Amino acid sequence: MVSLGLNDSFHYRKAIDYAIELYEATVFLVRKIKGSDTGQLYAMKVLKKATLKVRDRVRSKMERDILAEVNHPFIVKLHYAFQTEGKLYLILDFLRGGDLFTRLSKEVMFTEEDVKFYLAELALALDHLHGLGIIYRDLKPENILLDEEGHIKITDFGLSKEAIDHDKRAYSFCGTIEYMAPEVVNRRGHTQSADWWSFGVLMFEMLTGSLPFQGKDRKETMALILKAKLGMPQFLSIEAQSLLRALFKRNPSNRLGMGIYFITA
């Protein structure tokens, strides 16, 4: 059995220290009712130990460890972590702006100026994670939260991999198919460069309202990711088209992204 060690180096809090305001699936909106931050709203992620497989326990510990290590304005902050006999709790930032998926669903596509804004913040967040040896591996609109001023925060590190040097590879087949890099799909090993392919998919989706590689089922989608020619919408600016082509290099060694100069320049 995998020990999560959730009390180690963390402030210990009890579940009764929080009043539930709203909940959806395993995430609750809670208000702190004790301590120096009384009245503060948080998102509380709750996992039942009895329903967690060994693999899920490993991923839960990985998420806790990564969130404990990371401190960045565009990555969700872990405030507390604790466990009871039957449940695990992560107390995270509550963001009032919802998520990028909801906004994209309503607006279908964004202006290039809006996309540039989101990409700049995402690039800074990814570069920070990569500098710590972390591959994020699940970049998609659902995992990008928005604060009330419209700034982003990446959340959900359950599929992330840490302690990976840039010259070492991970081999897990994980993530959301449509956002997976070719080297993840073919299971030949991937590095942080896989995140920059997903970054390109997200950029394409925000600009066009559609995904660059999407078949009628998983098998066809994977085949398209591995071999299909990118259909580039001509209404995109020359600069946007150039960036997308640089991100969609199937050979990760040729892919733009290991560094953030292309966004901040």
C-alpha positions as protocol buffer text, in pm:
chain_id: "A"
residue {
  index: 1
  type: MET
  ca { x: 0 y: 0 z: 0 }
}
residue {
  index: 2
  type: VAL
  ca { x: 125 y: 347 z: -84 }
}
residue {
  index: 3
  type: SER
  ca { x: 148 y: 587 z: 207 }
}
residue {
  index: 4
  type: LEU
  ca { x: 49 y: 939 z: 111 }
}
residue {
  index: 5
  type: GLY
  ca { x: 212 y: 1101 z: 409 }
}
residue {
  index: 6
  type: LEU
  ca { x: -26 y: 1395 z: 381 }
}
residue {
  index: 7
  type: ASN
  ca { x: 46 y: 1525 z: 729 }
}
residue {
  index: 8
  type: ASP
  ca { x: 421 y: 1554 z: 675 }
}
residue {
  index: 9
  type: SER
  ca { x: 543 y: 1916 z: 668 }
}
residue {
  index: 10
  type: PHE
  ca { x: 184 y: 2046 z: 639 }
}
residue {
  index: 11
  type: HIS
  ca { x: -43 y: 2236 z: 875 }
}
residue {
  index: 12
  type: TYR
  ca { x: -285 y: 1978 z: 1007 }
}
residue {
  index: 13
  type: ARG
  ca { x: -649 y: 2076 z: 975 }
}
residue {
  index: 14
  type: LYS
  ca { x: -972 y: 1889 z: 1037 }
}
residue {
  index: 15
  type: ALA
  ca { x: -1259 y: 1869 z: 792 }
}
residue {
  index: 16
  type: ILE
  ca { x: -1486 y: 2035 z: 1050 }
}
residue {
  index: 17
  type: ASP
  ca { x: -1276 y: 2352 z: 1016 }
}
residue {
  index: 18
  type: TYR
  ca { x: -1451 y: 2412 z: 682 }
}
residue {
  index: 19
  type: ALA
  ca { x: -1815 y: 2489 z: 601 }
}
residue {
  index: 20
  type: ILE
  ca { x: -1935 y: 2356 z: 265 }
}
residue {
  index: 21
  type: GLU
  ca { x: -2083 y: 2625 z: 40 }
}
residue {
  index: 22
  type: LEU
  ca { x: -2119 y: 2432 z: -287 }
}
residue {
  index: 23
  type: TYR
  ca { x: -1989 y: 2112 z: -441 }
}
residue {
  index: 24
  type: GLU
  ca { x: -1941 y: 1942 z: -776 }
}
residue {
  index: 25
  type: ALA
  ca { x: -1817 y: 1582 z: -805 }
}
residue {
  index: 26
  type: THR
  ca { x: -1514 y: 1554 z: -572 }
}
residue {
  index: 27
  type: VAL
  ca { x: -1447 y: 1930 z: -544 }
}
residue {
  index: 28
  type: PHE
  ca { x: -1623 y: 2142 z: -283 }
}
residue {
  index: 29
  type: LEU
  ca { x: -1639 y: 2517 z: -236 }
}
residue {
  index: 30
  type: VAL
  ca { x: -1573 y: 2565 z: 135 }
}
residue {
  index: 31
  type: ARG
  ca { x: -1541 y: 2855 z: 376 }
}
residue {
  index: 32
  type: LYS
  ca { x: -1280 y: 2844 z: 653 }
}
residue {
  index: 33
  type: ILE
  ca { x: -1449 y: 2880 z: 992 }
}
residue {
  index: 34
  type: LYS
  ca { x: -1144 y: 2861 z: 1221 }
}
residue {
  index: 35
  type: GLY
  ca { x: -793 y: 3004 z: 1228 }
}
residue {
  index: 36
  type: SER
  ca { x: -631 y: 3323 z: 1102 }
}
residue {
  index: 37
  type: ASP
  ca { x: -795 y: 3285 z: 760 }
}
residue {
  index: 38
  type: THR
  ca { x: -1151 y: 3252 z: 893 }
}
residue {
  index: 39
  type: GLY
  ca { x: -1403 y: 3340 z: 624 }
}
residue {
  index: 40
  type: GLN
  ca { x: -1168 y: 3264 z: 335 }
}
residue {
  index: 41
  type: LEU
  ca { x: -1313 y: 3062 z: 46 }
}
residue {
  index: 42
  type: TYR
  ca { x: -1119 y: 2760 z: -82 }
}
residue {
  index: 43
  type: ALA
  ca { x: -1169 y: 2473 z: -324 }
}
residue {
  index: 44
  type: MET
  ca { x: -1152 y: 2143 z: -133 }
}
residue {
  index: 45
  type: LYS
  ca { x: -1067 y: 1831 z: -331 }
}
residue {
  index: 46
  type: VAL
  ca { x: -1183 y: 1516 z: -152 }
}
residue {
  index: 47
  type: LEU
  ca { x: -1074 y: 1163 z: -237 }
}
residue {
  index: 48
  type: LYS
  ca { x: -1215 y: 850 z: -73 }
}
residue {
  index: 49
  type: LYS
  ca { x: -935 y: 610 z: 17 }
}
residue {
  index: 50
  type: ALA
  ca { x: -1154 y: 303 z: -26 }
}
residue {
  index: 51
  type: THR
  ca { x: -1220 y: 383 z: -392 }
}
residue {
  index: 52
  type: LEU
  ca { x: -859 y: 463 z: -482 }
}
residue {
  index: 53
  type: LYS
  ca { x: -658 y: 199 z: -663 }
}
residue {
  index: 54
  type: VAL
  ca { x: -284 y: 180 z: -595 }
}
residue {
  index: 55
  type: ARG
  ca { x: -215 y: 375 z: -916 }
}
residue {
  index: 56
  type: ASP
  ca { x: -457 y: 647 z: -807 }
}
residue {
  index: 57
  type: ARG
  ca { x: -292 y: 669 z: -467 }
}
residue {
  index: 58
  type: VAL
  ca { x: 44 y: 717 z: -635 }
}
residue {
  index: 59
  type: ARG
  ca { x: -103 y: 991 z: -852 }
}
residue {
  index: 60
  type: SER
  ca { x: -266 y: 1160 z: -553 }
}
residue {
  index: 61
  type: LYS
  ca { x: 65 y: 1165 z: -369 }
}
residue {
  index: 62
  type: MET
  ca { x: 238 y: 1296 z: -682 }
}
residue {
  index: 63
  type: GLU
  ca { x: -16 y: 1577 z: -709 }
}
residue {
  index: 64
  type: ARG
  ca { x: 26 y: 1669 z: -343 }
}
residue {
  index: 65
  type: ASP
  ca { x: 406 y: 1664 z: -370 }
}
residue {
  index: 66
  type: ILE
  ca { x: 411 y: 1878 z: -685 }
}
residue {
  index: 67
  type: LEU
  ca { x: 166 y: 2134 z: -547 }
}
residue {
  index: 68
  type: ALA
  ca { x: 371 y: 2155 z: -227 }
}
residue {
  index: 69
  type: GLU
  ca { x: 685 y: 2227 z: -430 }
}
residue {
  index: 70
  type: VAL
  ca { x: 541 y: 2476 z: -676 }
}
residue {
  index: 71
  type: ASN
  ca { x: 491 y: 2844 z: -601 }
}
residue {
  index: 72
  type: HIS
  ca { x: 391 y: 3041 z: -910 }
}
residue {
  index: 73
  type: PRO
  ca { x: 125 y: 3306 z: -982 }
}
residue {
  index: 74
  type: PHE
  ca { x: -18 y: 3105 z: -1273 }
}
residue {
  index: 75
  type: ILE
  ca { x: -39 y: 2769 z: -1093 }
}
residue {
  index: 76
  type: VAL
  ca { x: -306 y: 2687 z: -836 }
}
residue {
  index: 77
  type: LYS
  ca { x: -176 y: 2705 z: -478 }
}
residue {
  index: 78
  type: LEU
  ca { x: -207 y: 2427 z: -221 }
}
residue {
  index: 79
  type: HIS
  ca { x: -290 y: 2585 z: 116 }
}
residue {
  index: 80
  type: TYR
  ca { x: -345 y: 2277 z: 332 }
}
residue {
  index: 81
  type: ALA
  ca { x: -341 y: 1900 z: 297 }
}
residue {
  index: 82
  type: PHE
  ca { x: -466 y: 1647 z: 549 }
}
residue {
  index: 83
  type: GLN
  ca { x: -634 y: 1311 z: 581 }
}
residue {
  index: 84
  type: THR
  ca { x: -891 y: 1137 z: 796 }
}
residue {
  index: 85
  type: GLU
  ca { x: -933 y: 764 z: 835 }
}
residue {
  index: 86
  type: GLY
  ca { x: -1134 y: 736 z: 516 }
}
residue {
  index: 87
  type: LYS
  ca { x: -1059 y: 1043 z: 305 }
}
residue {
  index: 88
  type: LEU
  ca { x: -782 y: 1260 z: 165 }
}
residue {
  index: 89
  type: TYR
  ca { x: -821 y: 1638 z: 144 }
}
residue {
  index: 90
  type: LEU
  ca { x: -643 y: 1905 z: -61 }
}
residue {
  index: 91
  type: ILE
  ca { x: -735 y: 2267 z: 15 }
}
residue {
  index: 92
  type: LEU
  ca { x: -666 y: 2480 z: -293 }
}
residue {
  index: 93
  type: ASP
  ca { x: -724 y: 2827 z: -434 }
}
residue {
  index: 94
  type: PHE
  ca { x: -1085 y: 2906 z: -517 }
}
residue {
  index: 95
  type: LEU
  ca { x: -1105 y: 3104 z: -841 }
}
residue {
  index: 96
  type: ARG
  ca { x: -1420 y: 3299 z: -917 }
}
residue {
  index: 97
  type: GLY
  ca { x: -1372 y: 3315 z: -1294 }
}
residue {
  index: 98
  type: GLY
  ca { x: -1452 y: 2950 z: -1364 }
}
residue {
  index: 99
  type: ASP
  ca { x: -1242 y: 2768 z: -1623 }
}
residue {
  index: 100
  type: LEU
  ca { x: -1124 y: 2820 z: -1978 }
}
residue {
  index: 101
  type: PHE
  ca { x: -1340 y: 2533 z: -2106 }
}
residue {
  index: 102
  type: THR
  ca { x: -1659 y: 2709 z: -1997 }
}
residue {
  index: 103
  type: ARG
  ca { x: -1555 y: 3038 z: -2154 }
}
residue {
  index: 104
  type: LEU
  ca { x: -1450 y: 2867 z: -2476 }
}
residue {
  index: 105
  type: SER
  ca { x: -1779 y: 2674 z: -2489 }
}
residue {
  index: 106
  type: LYS
  ca { x: -1971 y: 3002 z: -2472 }
}
residue {
  index: 107
  type: GLU
  ca { x: -1757 y: 3206 z: -2713 }
}
residue {
  index: 108
  type: VAL
  ca { x: -1644 y: 2922 z: -2947 }
}
residue {
  index: 109
  type: MET
  ca { x: -1318 y: 3101 z: -3030 }
}
residue {
  index: 110
  type: PHE
  ca { x: -1114 y: 3392 z: -2898 }
}
residue {
  index: 111
  type: THR
  ca { x: -944 y: 3690 z: -3059 }
}
residue {
  index: 112
  type: GLU
  ca { x: -572 y: 3661 z: -3122 }
}
residue {
  index: 113
  type: GLU
  ca { x: -514 y: 3928 z: -2856 }
}
residue {
  index: 114
  type: ASP
  ca { x: -697 y: 3721 z: -2594 }
}
residue {
  index: 115
  type: VAL
  ca { x: -515 y: 3406 z: -2703 }
}
residue {
  index: 116
  type: LYS
  ca { x: -180 y: 3582 z: -2681 }
}
residue {
  index: 117
  type: PHE
  ca { x: -264 y: 3686 z: -2324 }
}
residue {
  index: 118
  type: TYR
  ca { x: -352 y: 3332 z: -2216 }
}
residue {
  index: 119
  type: LEU
  ca { x: -54 y: 3177 z: -2396 }
}
residue {
  index: 120
  type: ALA
  ca { x: 191 y: 3414 z: -2231 }
}
residue {
  index: 121
  type: GLU
  ca { x: 74 y: 3315 z: -1883 }
}
residue {
  index: 122
  type: LEU
  ca { x: 58 y: 2945 z: -1973 }
}
residue {
  index: 123
  type: ALA
  ca { x: 409 y: 2957 z: -2116 }
}
residue {
  index: 124
  type: LEU
  ca { x: 543 y: 3108 z: -1794 }
}
residue {
  index: 125
  type: ALA
  ca { x: 367 y: 2840 z: -1587 }
}
residue {
  index: 126
  type: LEU
  ca { x: 493 y: 2553 z: -1805 }
}
residue {
  index: 127
  type: ASP
  ca { x: 846 y: 2692 z: -1812 }
}
residue {
  index: 128
  type: HIS
  ca { x: 842 y: 2706 z: -1431 }
}
residue {
  index: 129
  type: LEU
  ca { x: 724 y: 2344 z: -1405 }
}
residue {
  index: 130
  type: HIS
  ca { x: 980 y: 2226 z: -1658 }
}
residue {
  index: 131
  type: GLY
  ca { x: 1254 y: 2405 z: -1467 }
}
residue {
  index: 132
  type: LEU
  ca { x: 1160 y: 2191 z: -1166 }
}
residue {
  index: 133
  type: GLY
  ca { x: 1180 y: 1873 z: -1375 }
}
residue {
  index: 134
  type: ILE
  ca { x: 801 y: 1833 z: -1399 }
}
residue {
  index: 135
  type: ILE
  ca { x: 608 y: 1724 z: -1709 }
}
residue {
  index: 136
  type: TYR
  ca { x: 248 y: 1845 z: -1675 }
}
residue {
  index: 137
  type: ARG
  ca { x: 90 y: 1602 z: -1929 }
}
residue {
  index: 138
  type: ASP
  ca { x: -274 y: 1715 z: -1907 }
}
residue {
  index: 139
  type: LEU
  ca { x: -294 y: 2061 z: -2062 }
}
residue {
  index: 140
  type: LYS
  ca { x: -652 y: 2126 z: -2177 }
}
residue {
  index: 141
  type: PRO
  ca { x: -916 y: 2397 z: -2122 }
}
residue {
  index: 142
  type: GLU
  ca { x: -1081 y: 2211 z: -1831 }
}
residue {
  index: 143
  type: ASN
  ca { x: -756 y: 2232 z: -1631 }
}
residue {
  index: 144
  type: ILE
  ca { x: -706 y: 2604 z: -1674 }
}
residue {
  index: 145
  type: LEU
  ca { x: -887 y: 2810 z: -1412 }
}
residue {
  index: 146
  type: LEU
  ca { x: -955 y: 3183 z: -1435 }
}
residue {
  index: 147
  type: ASP
  ca { x: -954 y: 3436 z: -1153 }
}
residue {
  index: 148
  type: GLU
  ca { x: -1195 y: 3729 z: -1142 }
}
residue {
  index: 149
  type: GLU
  ca { x: -951 y: 3946 z: -1341 }
}
residue {
  index: 150
  type: GLY
  ca { x: -912 y: 3684 z: -1614 }
}
residue {
  index: 151
  type: HIS
  ca { x: -565 y: 3557 z: -1523 }
}
residue {
  index: 152
  type: ILE
  ca { x: -505 y: 3183 z: -1550 }
}
residue {
  index: 153
  type: LYS
  ca { x: -401 y: 2917 z: -1302 }
}
residue {
  index: 154
  type: ILE
  ca { x: -316 y: 2561 z: -1404 }
}
residue {
  index: 155
  type: THR
  ca { x: -476 y: 2294 z: -1186 }
}
residue {
  index: 156
  type: ASP
  ca { x: -501 y: 1913 z: -1159 }
}
residue {
  index: 157
  type: PHE
  ca { x: -157 y: 1755 z: -1141 }
}
residue {
  index: 158
  type: GLY
  ca { x: -277 y: 1395 z: -1108 }
}
residue {
  index: 159
  type: LEU
  ca { x: -112 y: 1289 z: -1436 }
}
residue {
  index: 160
  type: SER
  ca { x: 207 y: 1491 z: -1393 }
}
residue {
  index: 161
  type: LYS
  ca { x: 552 y: 1339 z: -1368 }
}
residue {
  index: 162
  type: GLU
  ca { x: 827 y: 1489 z: -1156 }
}
residue {
  index: 163
  type: ALA
  ca { x: 1202 y: 1444 z: -1123 }
}
residue {
  index: 164
  type: ILE
  ca { x: 1252 y: 1424 z: -1500 }
}
residue {
  index: 165
  type: ASP
  ca { x: 1568 y: 1583 z: -1640 }
}
residue {
  index: 166
  type: HIS
  ca { x: 1545 y: 1725 z: -1991 }
}
residue {
  index: 167
  type: ASP
  ca { x: 1750 y: 1435 z: -2132 }
}
residue {
  index: 168
  type: LYS
  ca { x: 1539 y: 1163 z: -1963 }
}
residue {
  index: 169
  type: ARG
  ca { x: 1204 y: 1025 z: -2075 }
}
residue {
  index: 170
  type: ALA
  ca { x: 874 y: 912 z: -1928 }
}
residue {
  index: 171
  type: TYR
  ca { x: 677 y: 633 z: -2095 }
}
residue {
  index: 172
  type: SER
  ca { x: 326 y: 644 z: -1949 }
}
residue {
  index: 173
  type: PHE
  ca { x: 35 y: 662 z: -2192 }
}
residue {
  index: 174
  type: CYS
  ca { x: -172 y: 929 z: -2021 }
}
residue {
  index: 175
  type: GLY
  ca { x: -358 y: 1250 z: -2080 }
}
residue {
  index: 176
  type: THR
  ca { x: -651 y: 1342 z: -2303 }
}
residue {
  index: 177
  type: ILE
  ca { x: -610 y: 1187 z: -2649 }
}
residue {
  index: 178
  type: GLU
  ca { x: -677 y: 1498 z: -2857 }
}
residue {
  index: 179
  type: TYR
  ca { x: -406 y: 1691 z: -2670 }
}
residue {
  index: 180
  type: MET
  ca { x: -141 y: 1416 z: -2666 }
}
residue {
  index: 181
  type: ALA
  ca { x: 189 y: 1463 z: -2846 }
}
residue {
  index: 182
  type: PRO
  ca { x: 288 y: 1198 z: -3105 }
}
residue {
  index: 183
  type: GLU
  ca { x: 564 y: 1063 z: -2881 }
}
residue {
  index: 184
  type: VAL
  ca { x: 307 y: 1003 z: -2605 }
}
residue {
  index: 185
  type: VAL
  ca { x: 67 y: 832 z: -2848 }
}
residue {
  index: 186
  type: ASN
  ca { x: 333 y: 597 z: -2986 }
}
residue {
  index: 187
  type: ARG
  ca { x: 477 y: 530 z: -2638 }
}
residue {
  index: 188
  type: ARG
  ca { x: 836 y: 579 z: -2744 }
}
residue {
  index: 189
  type: GLY
  ca { x: 912 y: 804 z: -2450 }
}
residue {
  index: 190
  type: HIS
  ca { x: 848 y: 1173 z: -2392 }
}
residue {
  index: 191
  type: THR
  ca { x: 999 y: 1471 z: -2214 }
}
residue {
  index: 192
  type: GLN
  ca { x: 876 y: 1820 z: -2126 }
}
residue {
  index: 193
  type: SER
  ca { x: 856 y: 1885 z: -2500 }
}
residue {
  index: 194
  type: ALA
  ca { x: 526 y: 1692 z: -2504 }
}
residue {
  index: 195
  type: ASP
  ca { x: 367 y: 1977 z: -2308 }
}
residue {
  index: 196
  type: TRP
  ca { x: 453 y: 2220 z: -2587 }
}
residue {
  index: 197
  type: TRP
  ca { x: 265 y: 2008 z: -2842 }
}
residue {
  index: 198
  type: SER
  ca { x: -38 y: 2023 z: -2609 }
}
residue {
  index: 199
  type: PHE
  ca { x: 23 y: 2397 z: -2582 }
}
residue {
  index: 200
  type: GLY
  ca { x: -7 y: 2413 z: -2961 }
}
residue {
  index: 201
  type: VAL
  ca { x: -332 y: 2213 z: -2956 }
}
residue {
  index: 202
  type: LEU
  ca { x: -477 y: 2451 z: -2701 }
}
residue {
  index: 203
  type: MET
  ca { x: -363 y: 2752 z: -2904 }
}
residue {
  index: 204
  type: PHE
  ca { x: -526 y: 2610 z: -3219 }
}
residue {
  index: 205
  type: GLU
  ca { x: -849 y: 2538 z: -3031 }
}
residue {
  index: 206
  type: MET
  ca { x: -871 y: 2886 z: -2881 }
}
residue {
  index: 207
  type: LEU
  ca { x: -810 y: 3050 z: -3219 }
}
residue {
  index: 208
  type: THR
  ca { x: -1039 y: 2833 z: -3432 }
}
residue {
  index: 209
  type: GLY
  ca { x: -1296 y: 2672 z: -3203 }
}
residue {
  index: 210
  type: SER
  ca { x: -1192 y: 2324 z: -3317 }
}
residue {
  index: 211
  type: LEU
  ca { x: -918 y: 2070 z: -3249 }
}
residue {
  index: 212
  type: PRO
  ca { x: -635 y: 2021 z: -3500 }
}
residue {
  index: 213
  type: PHE
  ca { x: -646 y: 1640 z: -3493 }
}
residue {
  index: 214
  type: GLN
  ca { x: -979 y: 1476 z: -3411 }
}
residue {
  index: 215
  type: GLY
  ca { x: -1120 y: 1156 z: -3561 }
}
residue {
  index: 216
  type: LYS
  ca { x: -1448 y: 975 z: -3515 }
}
residue {
  index: 217
  type: ASP
  ca { x: -1295 y: 761 z: -3239 }
}
residue {
  index: 218
  type: ARG
  ca { x: -976 y: 727 z: -3030 }
}
residue {
  index: 219
  type: LYS
  ca { x: -800 y: 507 z: -3284 }
}
residue {
  index: 220
  type: GLU
  ca { x: -857 y: 747 z: -3571 }
}
residue {
  index: 221
  type: THR
  ca { x: -760 y: 1046 z: -3358 }
}
residue {
  index: 222
  type: MET
  ca { x: -430 y: 882 z: -3265 }
}
residue {
  index: 223
  type: ALA
  ca { x: -362 y: 800 z: -3631 }
}
residue {
  index: 224
  type: LEU
  ca { x: -423 y: 1164 z: -3725 }
}
residue {
  index: 225
  type: ILE
  ca { x: -188 y: 1287 z: -3452 }
}
residue {
  index: 226
  type: LEU
  ca { x: 86 y: 1057 z: -3580 }
}
residue {
  index: 227
  type: LYS
  ca { x: 55 y: 1119 z: -3955 }
}
residue {
  index: 228
  type: ALA
  ca { x: -206 y: 1372 z: -4069 }
}
residue {
  index: 229
  type: LYS
  ca { x: -109 y: 1702 z: -4226 }
}
residue {
  index: 230
  type: LEU
  ca { x: -212 y: 2004 z: -4022 }
}
residue {
  index: 231
  type: GLY
  ca { x: -501 y: 2190 z: -4183 }
}
residue {
  index: 232
  type: MET
  ca { x: -407 y: 2553 z: -4123 }
}
residue {
  index: 233
  type: PRO
  ca { x: -697 y: 2803 z: -4131 }
}
residue {
  index: 234
  type: GLN
  ca { x: -597 y: 3091 z: -4355 }
}
residue {
  index: 235
  type: PHE
  ca { x: -782 y: 3351 z: -4148 }
}
residue {
  index: 236
  type: LEU
  ca { x: -509 y: 3321 z: -3884 }
}
residue {
  index: 237
  type: SER
  ca { x: -229 y: 3577 z: -3888 }
}
residue {
  index: 238
  type: ILE
  ca { x: 105 y: 3483 z: -4041 }
}
residue {
  index: 239
  type: GLU
  ca { x: 259 y: 3501 z: -3693 }
}
residue {
  index: 240
  type: ALA
  ca { x: 2 y: 3262 z: -3545 }
}
residue {
  index: 241
  type: GLN
  ca { x: 43 y: 3016 z: -3832 }
}
residue {
  index: 242
  type: SER
  ca { x: 420 y: 3023 z: -3794 }
}
residue {
  index: 243
  type: LEU
  ca { x: 401 y: 2956 z: -3420 }
}
residue {
  index: 244
  type: LEU
  ca { x: 159 y: 2667 z: -3467 }
}
residue {
  index: 245
  type: ARG
  ca { x: 381 y: 2503 z: -3727 }
}
residue {
  index: 246
  type: ALA
  ca { x: 678 y: 2532 z: -3492 }
}
residue {
  index: 247
  type: LEU
  ca { x: 483 y: 2373 z: -3206 }
}
residue {
  index: 248
  type: PHE
  ca { x: 342 y: 2090 z: -3421 }
}
residue {
  index: 249
  type: LYS
  ca { x: 677 y: 1935 z: -3509 }
}
residue {
  index: 250
  type: ARG
  ca { x: 634 y: 1559 z: -3472 }
}
residue {
  index: 251
  type: ASN
  ca { x: 1002 y: 1519 z: -3392 }
}
residue {
  index: 252
  type: PRO
  ca { x: 1021 y: 1665 z: -3040 }
}
residue {
  index: 253
  type: SER
  ca { x: 1385 y: 1762 z: -3087 }
}
residue {
  index: 254
  type: ASN
  ca { x: 1271 y: 2003 z: -3361 }
}
residue {
  index: 255
  type: ARG
  ca { x: 972 y: 2139 z: -3169 }
}
residue {
  index: 256
  type: LEU
  ca { x: 962 y: 2492 z: -3043 }
}
residue {
  index: 257
  type: GLY
  ca { x: 906 y: 2528 z: -2674 }
}
residue {
  index: 258
  type: MET
  ca { x: 1199 y: 2443 z: -2451 }
}
residue {
  index: 259
  type: GLY
  ca { x: 1225 y: 2807 z: -2344 }
}
residue {
  index: 260
  type: ILE
  ca { x: 971 y: 3089 z: -2352 }
}
residue {
  index: 261
  type: TYR
  ca { x: 1136 y: 3354 z: -2567 }
}
residue {
  index: 262
  type: PHE
  ca { x: 885 y: 3303 z: -2847 }
}
residue {
  index: 263
  type: ILE
  ca { x: 599 y: 3419 z: -2627 }
}
residue {
  index: 264
  type: THR
  ca { x: 762 y: 3699 z: -2430 }
}
residue {
  index: 265
  type: ALA
  ca { x: 972 y: 3854 z: -2706 }
}
